[in-house]
Coordinates of C-alpha atoms in Angstrom, one line a residue:
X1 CA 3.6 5.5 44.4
X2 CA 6.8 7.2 45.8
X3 CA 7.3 10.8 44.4
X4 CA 11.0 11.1 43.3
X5 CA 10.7 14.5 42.1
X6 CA 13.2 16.0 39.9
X7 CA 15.7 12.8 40.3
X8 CA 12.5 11.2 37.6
X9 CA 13.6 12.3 34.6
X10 CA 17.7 12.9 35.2
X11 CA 17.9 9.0 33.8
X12 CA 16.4 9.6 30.6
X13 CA 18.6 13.4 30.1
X14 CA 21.4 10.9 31.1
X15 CA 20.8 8.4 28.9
X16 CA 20.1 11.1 25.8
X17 CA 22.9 13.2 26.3
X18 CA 25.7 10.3 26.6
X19 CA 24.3 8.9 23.3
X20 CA 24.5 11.8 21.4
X21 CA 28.0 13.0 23.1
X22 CA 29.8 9.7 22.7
X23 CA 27.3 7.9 20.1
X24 CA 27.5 4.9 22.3
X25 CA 24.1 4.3 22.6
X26 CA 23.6 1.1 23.8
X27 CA 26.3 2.0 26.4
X28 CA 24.0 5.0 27.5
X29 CA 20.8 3.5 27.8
X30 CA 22.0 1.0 29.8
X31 CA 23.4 3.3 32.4
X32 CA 20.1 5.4 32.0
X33 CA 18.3 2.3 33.3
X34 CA 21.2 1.8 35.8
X35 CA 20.2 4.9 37.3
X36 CA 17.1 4.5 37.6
X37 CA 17.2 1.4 38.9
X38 CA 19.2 2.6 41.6
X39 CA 17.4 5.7 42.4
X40 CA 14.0 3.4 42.9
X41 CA 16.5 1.7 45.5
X42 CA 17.4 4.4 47.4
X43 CA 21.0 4.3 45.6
X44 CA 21.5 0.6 47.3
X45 CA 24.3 -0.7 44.4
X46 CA 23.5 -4.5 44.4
X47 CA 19.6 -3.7 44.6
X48 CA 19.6 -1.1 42.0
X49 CA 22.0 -3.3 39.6
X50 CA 19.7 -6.5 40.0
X51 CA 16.5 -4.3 39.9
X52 CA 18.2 -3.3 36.3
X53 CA 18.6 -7.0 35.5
X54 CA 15.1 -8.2 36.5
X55 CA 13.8 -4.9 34.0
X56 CA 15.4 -6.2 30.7
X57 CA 13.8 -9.7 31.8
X58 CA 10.6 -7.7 32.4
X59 CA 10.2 -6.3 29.4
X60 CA 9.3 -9.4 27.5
X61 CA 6.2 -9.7 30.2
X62 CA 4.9 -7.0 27.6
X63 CA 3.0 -8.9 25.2
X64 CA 3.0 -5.8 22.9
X65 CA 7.7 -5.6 23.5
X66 CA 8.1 -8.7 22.3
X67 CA 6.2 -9.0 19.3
X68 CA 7.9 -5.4 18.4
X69 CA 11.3 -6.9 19.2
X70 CA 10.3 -10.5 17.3
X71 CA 9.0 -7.8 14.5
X72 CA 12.7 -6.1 14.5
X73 CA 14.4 -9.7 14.3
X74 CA 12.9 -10.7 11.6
X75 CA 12.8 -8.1 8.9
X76 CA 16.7 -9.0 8.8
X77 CA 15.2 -12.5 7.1
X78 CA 12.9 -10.3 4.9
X79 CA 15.5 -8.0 3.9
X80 CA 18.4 -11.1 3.1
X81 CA 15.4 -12.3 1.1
X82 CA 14.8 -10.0 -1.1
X83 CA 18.5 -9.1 -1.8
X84 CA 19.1 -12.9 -2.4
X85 CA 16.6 -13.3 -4.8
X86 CA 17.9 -10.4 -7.2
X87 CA 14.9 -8.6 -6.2
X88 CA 16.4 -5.8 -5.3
X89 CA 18.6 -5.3 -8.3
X90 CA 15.7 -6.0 -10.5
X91 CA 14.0 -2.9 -8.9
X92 CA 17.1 -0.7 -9.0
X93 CA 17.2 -1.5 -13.2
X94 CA 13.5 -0.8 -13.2
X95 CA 14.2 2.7 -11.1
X96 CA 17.5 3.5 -13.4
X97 CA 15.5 4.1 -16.4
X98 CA 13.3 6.7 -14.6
X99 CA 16.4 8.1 -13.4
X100 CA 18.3 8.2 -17.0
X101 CA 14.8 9.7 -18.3
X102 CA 14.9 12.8 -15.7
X103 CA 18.9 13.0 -15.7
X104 CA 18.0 13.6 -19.6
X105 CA 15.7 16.3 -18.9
X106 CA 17.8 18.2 -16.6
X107 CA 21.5 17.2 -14.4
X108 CA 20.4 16.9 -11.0
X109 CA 16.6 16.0 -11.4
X110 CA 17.0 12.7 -10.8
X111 CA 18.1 13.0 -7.0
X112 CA 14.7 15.4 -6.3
X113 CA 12.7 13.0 -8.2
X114 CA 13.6 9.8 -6.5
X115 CA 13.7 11.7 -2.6
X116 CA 10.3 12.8 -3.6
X117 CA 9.2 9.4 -4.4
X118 CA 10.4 8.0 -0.8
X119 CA 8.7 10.9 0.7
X120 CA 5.3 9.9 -1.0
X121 CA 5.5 6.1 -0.6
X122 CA 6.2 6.9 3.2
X123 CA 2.8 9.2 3.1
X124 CA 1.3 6.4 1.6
X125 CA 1.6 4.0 3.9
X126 CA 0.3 6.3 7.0
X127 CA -1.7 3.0 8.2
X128 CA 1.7 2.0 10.5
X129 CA 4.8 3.9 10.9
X130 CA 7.1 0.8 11.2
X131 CA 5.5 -0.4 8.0
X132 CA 6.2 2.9 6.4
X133 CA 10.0 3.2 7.3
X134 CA 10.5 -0.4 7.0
X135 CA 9.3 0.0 3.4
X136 CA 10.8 3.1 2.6
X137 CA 14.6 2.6 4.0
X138 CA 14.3 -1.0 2.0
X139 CA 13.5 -0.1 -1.2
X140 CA 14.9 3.4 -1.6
X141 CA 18.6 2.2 -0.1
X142 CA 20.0 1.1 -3.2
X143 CA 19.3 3.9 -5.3
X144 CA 20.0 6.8 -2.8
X145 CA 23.2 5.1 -3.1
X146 CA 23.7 4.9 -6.4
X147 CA 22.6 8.4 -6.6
X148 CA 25.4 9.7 -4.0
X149 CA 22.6 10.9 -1.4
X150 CA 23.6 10.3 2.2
X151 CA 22.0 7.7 4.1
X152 CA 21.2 10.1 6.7
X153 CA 19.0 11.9 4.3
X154 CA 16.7 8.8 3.8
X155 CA 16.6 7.8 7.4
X156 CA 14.8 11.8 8.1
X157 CA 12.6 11.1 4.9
X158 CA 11.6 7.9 6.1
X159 CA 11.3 9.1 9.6
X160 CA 9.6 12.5 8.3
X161 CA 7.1 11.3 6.4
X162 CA 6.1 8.1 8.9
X163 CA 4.6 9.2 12.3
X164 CA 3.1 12.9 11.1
X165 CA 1.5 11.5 8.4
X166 CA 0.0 9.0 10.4
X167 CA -1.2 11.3 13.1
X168 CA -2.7 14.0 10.1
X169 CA -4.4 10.7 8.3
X170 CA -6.0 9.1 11.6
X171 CA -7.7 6.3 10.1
X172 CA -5.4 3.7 11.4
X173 CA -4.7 2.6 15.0
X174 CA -3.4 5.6 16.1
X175 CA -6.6 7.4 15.4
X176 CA -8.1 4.6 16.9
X177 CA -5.9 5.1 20.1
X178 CA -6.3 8.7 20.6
X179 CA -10.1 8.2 20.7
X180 CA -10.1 5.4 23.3
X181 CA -8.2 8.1 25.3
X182 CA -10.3 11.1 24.5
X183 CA -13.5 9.0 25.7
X184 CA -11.9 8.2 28.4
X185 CA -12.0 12.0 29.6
X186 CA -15.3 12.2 28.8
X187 CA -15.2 13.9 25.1
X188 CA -18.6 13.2 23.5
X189 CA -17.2 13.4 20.2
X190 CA -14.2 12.1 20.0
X191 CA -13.7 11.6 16.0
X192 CA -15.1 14.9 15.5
X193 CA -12.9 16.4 18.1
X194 CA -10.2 14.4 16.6
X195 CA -10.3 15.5 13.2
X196 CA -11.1 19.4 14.3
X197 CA -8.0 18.9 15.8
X198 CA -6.0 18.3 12.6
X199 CA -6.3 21.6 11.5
X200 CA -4.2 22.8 14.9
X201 CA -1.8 20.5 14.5
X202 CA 1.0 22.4 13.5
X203 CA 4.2 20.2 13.7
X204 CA 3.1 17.5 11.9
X205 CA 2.3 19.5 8.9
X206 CA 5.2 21.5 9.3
X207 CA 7.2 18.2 9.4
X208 CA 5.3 16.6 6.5
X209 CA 6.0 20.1 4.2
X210 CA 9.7 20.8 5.6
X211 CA 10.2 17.8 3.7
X212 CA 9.4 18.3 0.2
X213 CA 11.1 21.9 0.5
X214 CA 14.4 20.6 1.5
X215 CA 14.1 17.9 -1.5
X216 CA 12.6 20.6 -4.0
X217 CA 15.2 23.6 -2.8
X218 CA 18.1 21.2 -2.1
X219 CA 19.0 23.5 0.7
X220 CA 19.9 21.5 3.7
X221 CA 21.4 22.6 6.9
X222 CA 23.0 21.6 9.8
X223 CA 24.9 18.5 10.0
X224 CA 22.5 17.2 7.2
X225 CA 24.6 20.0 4.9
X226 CA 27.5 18.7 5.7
X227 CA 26.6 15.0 5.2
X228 CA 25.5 16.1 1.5
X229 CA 28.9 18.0 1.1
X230 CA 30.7 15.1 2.1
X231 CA 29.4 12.4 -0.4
X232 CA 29.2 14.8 -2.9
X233 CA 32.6 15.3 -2.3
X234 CA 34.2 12.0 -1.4
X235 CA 31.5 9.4 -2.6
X236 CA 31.0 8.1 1.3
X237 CA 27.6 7.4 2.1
X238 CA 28.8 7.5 5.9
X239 CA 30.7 9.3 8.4
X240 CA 34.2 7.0 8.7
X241 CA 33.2 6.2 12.0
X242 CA 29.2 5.1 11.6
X243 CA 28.2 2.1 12.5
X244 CA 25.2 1.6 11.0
X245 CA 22.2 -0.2 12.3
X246 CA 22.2 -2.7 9.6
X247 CA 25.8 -4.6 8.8
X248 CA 27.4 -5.0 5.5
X249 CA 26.6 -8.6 5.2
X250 CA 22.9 -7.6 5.3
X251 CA 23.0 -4.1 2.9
X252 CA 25.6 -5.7 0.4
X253 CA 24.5 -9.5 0.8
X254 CA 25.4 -10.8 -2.5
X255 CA 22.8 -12.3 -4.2
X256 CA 22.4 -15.7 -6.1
X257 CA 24.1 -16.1 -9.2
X258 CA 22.6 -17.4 -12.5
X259 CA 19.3 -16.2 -12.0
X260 CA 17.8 -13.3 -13.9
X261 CA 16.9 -10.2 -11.0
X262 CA 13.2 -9.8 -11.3
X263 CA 11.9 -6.6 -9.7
X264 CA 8.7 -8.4 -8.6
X265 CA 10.8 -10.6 -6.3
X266 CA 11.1 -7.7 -3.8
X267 CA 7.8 -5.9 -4.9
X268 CA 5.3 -9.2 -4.2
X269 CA 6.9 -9.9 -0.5
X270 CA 7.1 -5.9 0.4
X271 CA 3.8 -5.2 -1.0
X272 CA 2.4 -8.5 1.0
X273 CA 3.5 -6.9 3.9
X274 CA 2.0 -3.3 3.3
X275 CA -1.3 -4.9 2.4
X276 CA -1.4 -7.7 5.6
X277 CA -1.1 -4.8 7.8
X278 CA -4.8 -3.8 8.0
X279 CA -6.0 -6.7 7.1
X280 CA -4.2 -8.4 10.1
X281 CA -5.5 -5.7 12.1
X282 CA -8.7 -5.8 11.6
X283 CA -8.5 -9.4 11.7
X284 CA -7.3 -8.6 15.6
X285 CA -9.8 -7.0 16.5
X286 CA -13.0 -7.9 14.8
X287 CA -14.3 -9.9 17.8
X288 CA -14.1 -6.3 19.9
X289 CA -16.5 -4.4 17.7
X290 CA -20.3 -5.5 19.0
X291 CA -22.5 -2.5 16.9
X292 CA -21.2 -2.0 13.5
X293 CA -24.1 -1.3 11.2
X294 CA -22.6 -3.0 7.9
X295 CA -19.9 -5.2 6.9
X296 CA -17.9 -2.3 5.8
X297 CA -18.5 0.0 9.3
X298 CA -17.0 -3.3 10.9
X299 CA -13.6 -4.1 9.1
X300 CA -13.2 0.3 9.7
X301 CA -14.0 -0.1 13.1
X302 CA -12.3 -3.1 13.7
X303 CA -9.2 -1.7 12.4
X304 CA -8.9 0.9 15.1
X305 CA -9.8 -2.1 17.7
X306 CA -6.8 -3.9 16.5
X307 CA -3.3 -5.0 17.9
X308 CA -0.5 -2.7 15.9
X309 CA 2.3 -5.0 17.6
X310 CA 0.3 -7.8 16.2
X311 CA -0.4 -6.7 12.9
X312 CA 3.0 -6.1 12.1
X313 CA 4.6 -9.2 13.6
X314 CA 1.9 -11.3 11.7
X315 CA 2.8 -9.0 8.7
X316 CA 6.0 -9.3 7.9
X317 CA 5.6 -13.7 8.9
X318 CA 3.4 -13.3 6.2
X319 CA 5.6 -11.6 3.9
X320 CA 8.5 -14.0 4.7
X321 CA 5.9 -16.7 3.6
X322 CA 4.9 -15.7 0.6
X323 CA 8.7 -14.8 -0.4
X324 CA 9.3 -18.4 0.4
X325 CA 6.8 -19.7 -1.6
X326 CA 7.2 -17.3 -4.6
X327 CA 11.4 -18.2 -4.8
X328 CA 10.6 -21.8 -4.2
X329 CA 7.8 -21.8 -7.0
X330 CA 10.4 -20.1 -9.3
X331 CA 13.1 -22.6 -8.1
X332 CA 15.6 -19.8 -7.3
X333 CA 16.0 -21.5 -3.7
X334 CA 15.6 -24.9 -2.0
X335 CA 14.4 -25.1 1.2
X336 CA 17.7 -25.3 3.2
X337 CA 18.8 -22.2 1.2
X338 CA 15.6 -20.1 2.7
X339 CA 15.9 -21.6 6.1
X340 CA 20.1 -21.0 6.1
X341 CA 18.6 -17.3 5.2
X342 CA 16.2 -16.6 7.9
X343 CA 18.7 -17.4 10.6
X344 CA 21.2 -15.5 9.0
X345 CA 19.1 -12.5 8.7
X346 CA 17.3 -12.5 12.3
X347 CA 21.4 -12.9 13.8
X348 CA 22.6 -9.9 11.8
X349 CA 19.4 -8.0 13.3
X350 CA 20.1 -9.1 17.3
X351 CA 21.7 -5.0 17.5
X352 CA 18.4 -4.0 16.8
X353 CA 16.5 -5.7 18.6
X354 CA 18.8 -5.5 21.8
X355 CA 18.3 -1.5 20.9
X356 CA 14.4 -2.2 21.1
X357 CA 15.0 -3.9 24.1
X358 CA 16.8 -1.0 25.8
X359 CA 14.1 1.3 24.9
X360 CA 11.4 -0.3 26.5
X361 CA 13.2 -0.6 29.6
X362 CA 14.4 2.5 30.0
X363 CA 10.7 3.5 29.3
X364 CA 9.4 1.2 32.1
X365 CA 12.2 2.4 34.3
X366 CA 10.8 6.0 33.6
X367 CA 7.2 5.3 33.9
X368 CA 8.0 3.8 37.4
X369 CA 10.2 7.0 38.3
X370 CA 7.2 8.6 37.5
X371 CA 8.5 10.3 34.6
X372 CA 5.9 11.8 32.2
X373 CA 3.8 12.6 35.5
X374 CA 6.4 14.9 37.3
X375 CA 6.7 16.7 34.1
X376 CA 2.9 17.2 33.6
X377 CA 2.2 18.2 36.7
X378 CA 4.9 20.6 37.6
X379 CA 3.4 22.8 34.9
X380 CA -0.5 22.9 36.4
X381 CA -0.3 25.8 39.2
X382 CA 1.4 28.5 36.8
X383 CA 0.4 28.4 33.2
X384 CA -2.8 31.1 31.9
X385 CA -5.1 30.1 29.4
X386 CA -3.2 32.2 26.7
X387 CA 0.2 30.1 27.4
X388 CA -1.7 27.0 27.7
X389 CA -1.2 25.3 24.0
X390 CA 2.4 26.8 23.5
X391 CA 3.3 25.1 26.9
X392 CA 1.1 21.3 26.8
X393 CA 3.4 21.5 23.3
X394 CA 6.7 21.8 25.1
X395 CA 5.4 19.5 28.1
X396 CA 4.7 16.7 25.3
X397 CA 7.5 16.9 23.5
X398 CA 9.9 16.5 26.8
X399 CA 7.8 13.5 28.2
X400 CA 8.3 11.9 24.5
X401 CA 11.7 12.9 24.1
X402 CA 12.7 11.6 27.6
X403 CA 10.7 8.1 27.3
X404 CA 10.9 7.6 23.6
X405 CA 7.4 6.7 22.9
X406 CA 5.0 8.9 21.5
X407 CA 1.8 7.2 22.4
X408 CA 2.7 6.7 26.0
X409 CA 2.9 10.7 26.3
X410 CA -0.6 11.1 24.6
X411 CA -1.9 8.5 27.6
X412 CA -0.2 10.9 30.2
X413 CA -0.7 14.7 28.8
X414 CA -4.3 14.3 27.6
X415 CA -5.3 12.8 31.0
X416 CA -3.8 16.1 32.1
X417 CA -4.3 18.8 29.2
X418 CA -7.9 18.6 29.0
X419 CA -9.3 18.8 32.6
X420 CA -6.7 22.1 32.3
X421 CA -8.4 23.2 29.2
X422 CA -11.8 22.9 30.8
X423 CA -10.0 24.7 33.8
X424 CA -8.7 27.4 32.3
X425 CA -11.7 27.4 29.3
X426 CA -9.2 27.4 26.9
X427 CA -9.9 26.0 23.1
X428 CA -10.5 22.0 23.6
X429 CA -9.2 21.3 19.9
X430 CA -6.2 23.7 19.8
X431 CA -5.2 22.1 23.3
X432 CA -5.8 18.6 21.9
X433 CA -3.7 19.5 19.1
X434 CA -0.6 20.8 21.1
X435 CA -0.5 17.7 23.0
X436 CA -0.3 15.3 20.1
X437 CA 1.8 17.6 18.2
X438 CA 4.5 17.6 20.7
X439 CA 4.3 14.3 21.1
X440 CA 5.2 13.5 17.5
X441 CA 7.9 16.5 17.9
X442 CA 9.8 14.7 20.7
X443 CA 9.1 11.8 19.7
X444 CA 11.1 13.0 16.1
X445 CA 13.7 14.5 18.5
X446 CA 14.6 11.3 20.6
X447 CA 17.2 8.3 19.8
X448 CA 14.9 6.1 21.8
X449 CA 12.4 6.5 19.7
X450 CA 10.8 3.1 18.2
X451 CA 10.3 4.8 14.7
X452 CA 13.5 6.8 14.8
X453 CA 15.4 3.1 15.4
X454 CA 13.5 1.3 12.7
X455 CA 14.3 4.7 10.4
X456 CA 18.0 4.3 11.2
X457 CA 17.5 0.5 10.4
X458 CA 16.0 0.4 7.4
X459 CA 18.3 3.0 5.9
X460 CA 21.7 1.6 7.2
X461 CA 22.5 4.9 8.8
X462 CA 24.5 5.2 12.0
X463 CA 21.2 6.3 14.6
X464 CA 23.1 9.1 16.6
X465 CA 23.6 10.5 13.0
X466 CA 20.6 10.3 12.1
X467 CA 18.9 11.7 15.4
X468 CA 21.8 14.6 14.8
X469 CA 20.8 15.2 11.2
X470 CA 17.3 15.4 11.8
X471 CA 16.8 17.4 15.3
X472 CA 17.8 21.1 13.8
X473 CA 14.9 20.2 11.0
X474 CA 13.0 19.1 14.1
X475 CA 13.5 21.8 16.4
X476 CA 13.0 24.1 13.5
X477 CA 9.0 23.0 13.1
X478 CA 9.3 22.9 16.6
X479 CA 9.8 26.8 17.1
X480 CA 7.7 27.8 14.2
X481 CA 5.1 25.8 16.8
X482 CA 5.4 27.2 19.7
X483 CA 5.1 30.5 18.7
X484 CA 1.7 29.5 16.1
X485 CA 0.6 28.8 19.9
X486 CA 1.7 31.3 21.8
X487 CA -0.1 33.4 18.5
X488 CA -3.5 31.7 18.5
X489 CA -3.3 31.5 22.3
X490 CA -4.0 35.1 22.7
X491 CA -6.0 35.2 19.9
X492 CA -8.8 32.5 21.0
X493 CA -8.5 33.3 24.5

């Protein structure tokens, strides 16, 4: 593999810093690509430009892409479903009388009572982070805005309270993941090491608790203030030149008339959804687990053996399903209605998934620059024990922000963080820890971030304004971090 040196990771710090300078984000990431492209072509223009053709083909080669970008597609059915069917309003009347009952008890209440709610559904559901925004930013929408609370403010709650929640509460695939690649470098015990490790893992609590004080104190800051200020001020739930991720035809689809709105006609297809996604997963991969000791040790194990991109593909199909058949039972739709709907929503969600699509090859392109390993590296012939954690943090969080995927920095940094922490015979869980800390912090930090987009999506926000409301929040856990590290890596060493 040909070492490119620093010229690996100026595409991605392109591609970031257009997008948040000129909010143009598809524009960006496809000249990120561009340019790596043509860097891997020794800066031949017609190679480089067909090379970056031939990667948005590639992508789809990915088994695990394009059931994330069919995933994408068709929550825009989902979503036109429920807001046909009155479901949505039904649950909005259901959620105004708790709102009237706390506005009673105090002016004001209402807005920390219904943010908190989001923040704990999205806890909830720590089993899949696309499931957990999805669900969030889909049934919170409507009454953040009736409330006046910026979108931006429920795309960081749903984005807050998704990934760190499923990285503190591993019993999911990501648990799952971590420990394939913790055996892998030859950790005995990888659970135990695993869960040791949660207790180190500073970010993601700090993320997870950062939340509830910013609802509970209702002092923002940063651009997120002055989002508040300005629909407290002028009613607009966006910036006037947003585009959100999700059009008005989706968000404001008006629904049928003459039917009564029934909150169970978005709670039975949403709820379908939440619950298919372990059971699909475990479905996936109970043929890989070959020594369970009970019926019960297989489904657990055979949920960390599972497919995620799977799961949720076949969850959400099954939530559009069961939709179908519970409006078609009720005859609020005929056939040609709900088939007219599902075309209509999976068109009006091609921007996302042409943004999903963009992500994945820009994180090809830097995975074949060589990225993430450039990074890692660079960092091995300087760093003492005592620095170590602080700087595997730092290290993780640039590989994620850069590439946009936090699992694909765990593969790279623990491959690298724990031979140095045996090195160095620095603490194994506070090292393990840092990486997948920053991982989750960059990750938090990056518009190319799979659970940033579906955030953004889910919530109607504009993404650059969300990614700019969120990072001082981000960046804030993020120094508290480091120097928790820099504290308990003199201390243990």
């Amino acid at each position: 593999m040909t070492d490119y040196g620093f010229l690996s990771i100026l595409p991605p710090i392109l591609a970031i810093i257009l997008a948040l300078k000129t909010k143009q984000v598809y524009v960006s990431l496809v000249l990120g690509i561009w340019l790596s492209w043509l860097i891997m072509s020794d800066w031949n223009f017609l190679d480089g430009t067909l090379a970056t053709l031939e990667a948005f083909v590639n992508v789809f080669k990915s088994e695990g892409n394009t059931r994330t970008i069919m995933f994408s597609a068709l929550v825009g059915a989902l979503l036109l479903f429920i807001q046909y069917s009155r479901g949505v309003e039904g649950f909005v009347n259901k959620l105004n009388k708790l709102i009237v009952y706390f506005e009673n008890k105090q002016s004001g209440y209402s807005r920390v009572v219904v943010q908190l709610l989001a923040f704990f559904t999205g806890v909830a559901l720590f089993v899949e982070t696309s499931i957990s925004s999805l669900t969030v930013g889909t049934i919170y929408r409507p009454v953040f805005d009736k409330l006046k609370i910026p979108r931006e403010k429920l795309a960081y709650i749903a984005d807050s309270s998704s990934a760190p929640s499923s990285i503190i509460i591993p019993f999911n695939a990501w648990g799952a993941f971590i420990m394939g690649l913790l055996l892998t470098q030859g950790v005995d015990n990888p659970f135990g090491l695993l869960i040791s490790s949660i207790k180190y893992n500073f970010y993601p609590i700090l993320a997870l608790l950062l939340v509830v004080v910013i609802i509970v104190s209702k002092k923002d800051f940063g651009p997120m203030a002055k989002a508040e200020k300005r629909t407290r001020e002028t009613g607009k739930l966006l910036d006037e030149d947003s585009k959100p991720m999700i059009s008005e035809a989706v968000t404001s689809y008006k629904p049928k008339e003459g039917i009564p709105a029934k909150a169970y006609n978005m709670i039975i297809p949403l709820l379908t959804m939440v619950i298919m996604m372990p059971v699909w997963l475990a479905y996936t991969g109970w043929n890989n687990v070959t020594d369970a000791t009970s019926w019960w040790n297989h489904f657990v194990t055979a949920l960390g053996e599972g497919s995620g991109s799977s799961s949720v593909l076949y969850a959400v199909t099954t939530s559009i399903v069961v939709g179908m058949i519970l409006y078609r039972s009720q005859g609020l739709m005929r056939s040609k209605e709900m088939v007219d709907l599902i075309l209509k929503g999976i068109s009006e969600l091609i921007p996302l998934a042409l943004l999903m699509l963009l992500a994945f090859a820009i994180g090809d392109a830097c995975k074949a620059l060589g990225t993430g390993q450039f990074v890692a590296n660079w960092s091995k012939d300087w760093l003492s024990p005592e620095f170590l954690p602080a700087i595997v943090f730092i290290i993780s969080s640039f590989i994620a922000f850069s590439t946009g995927t936090s699992w694909g920095t765990f593969a790279i940094m623990l491959a690298i963080s724990i031979p140095m922490a045996n090195l160095h015979g620095s603490d194994l869980t506070l090292v393990v820890a840092a990486t997948l800390g920053g991982g989750i912090f960059g990750d938090h930090c990056s518009p190319i971030s799979d659970t940033s987009i579906i955030s953004s999506m889910a919530s109607a926000s504009d993404h650059i304004d969300h990614v700019r409301t969120q990072l001082p929040y981000a960046i804030f856990g993020g120094i508290i971090t480091v120097i928790l590290y820099l504290i308990l890596g003199f201390a243990m060493n």
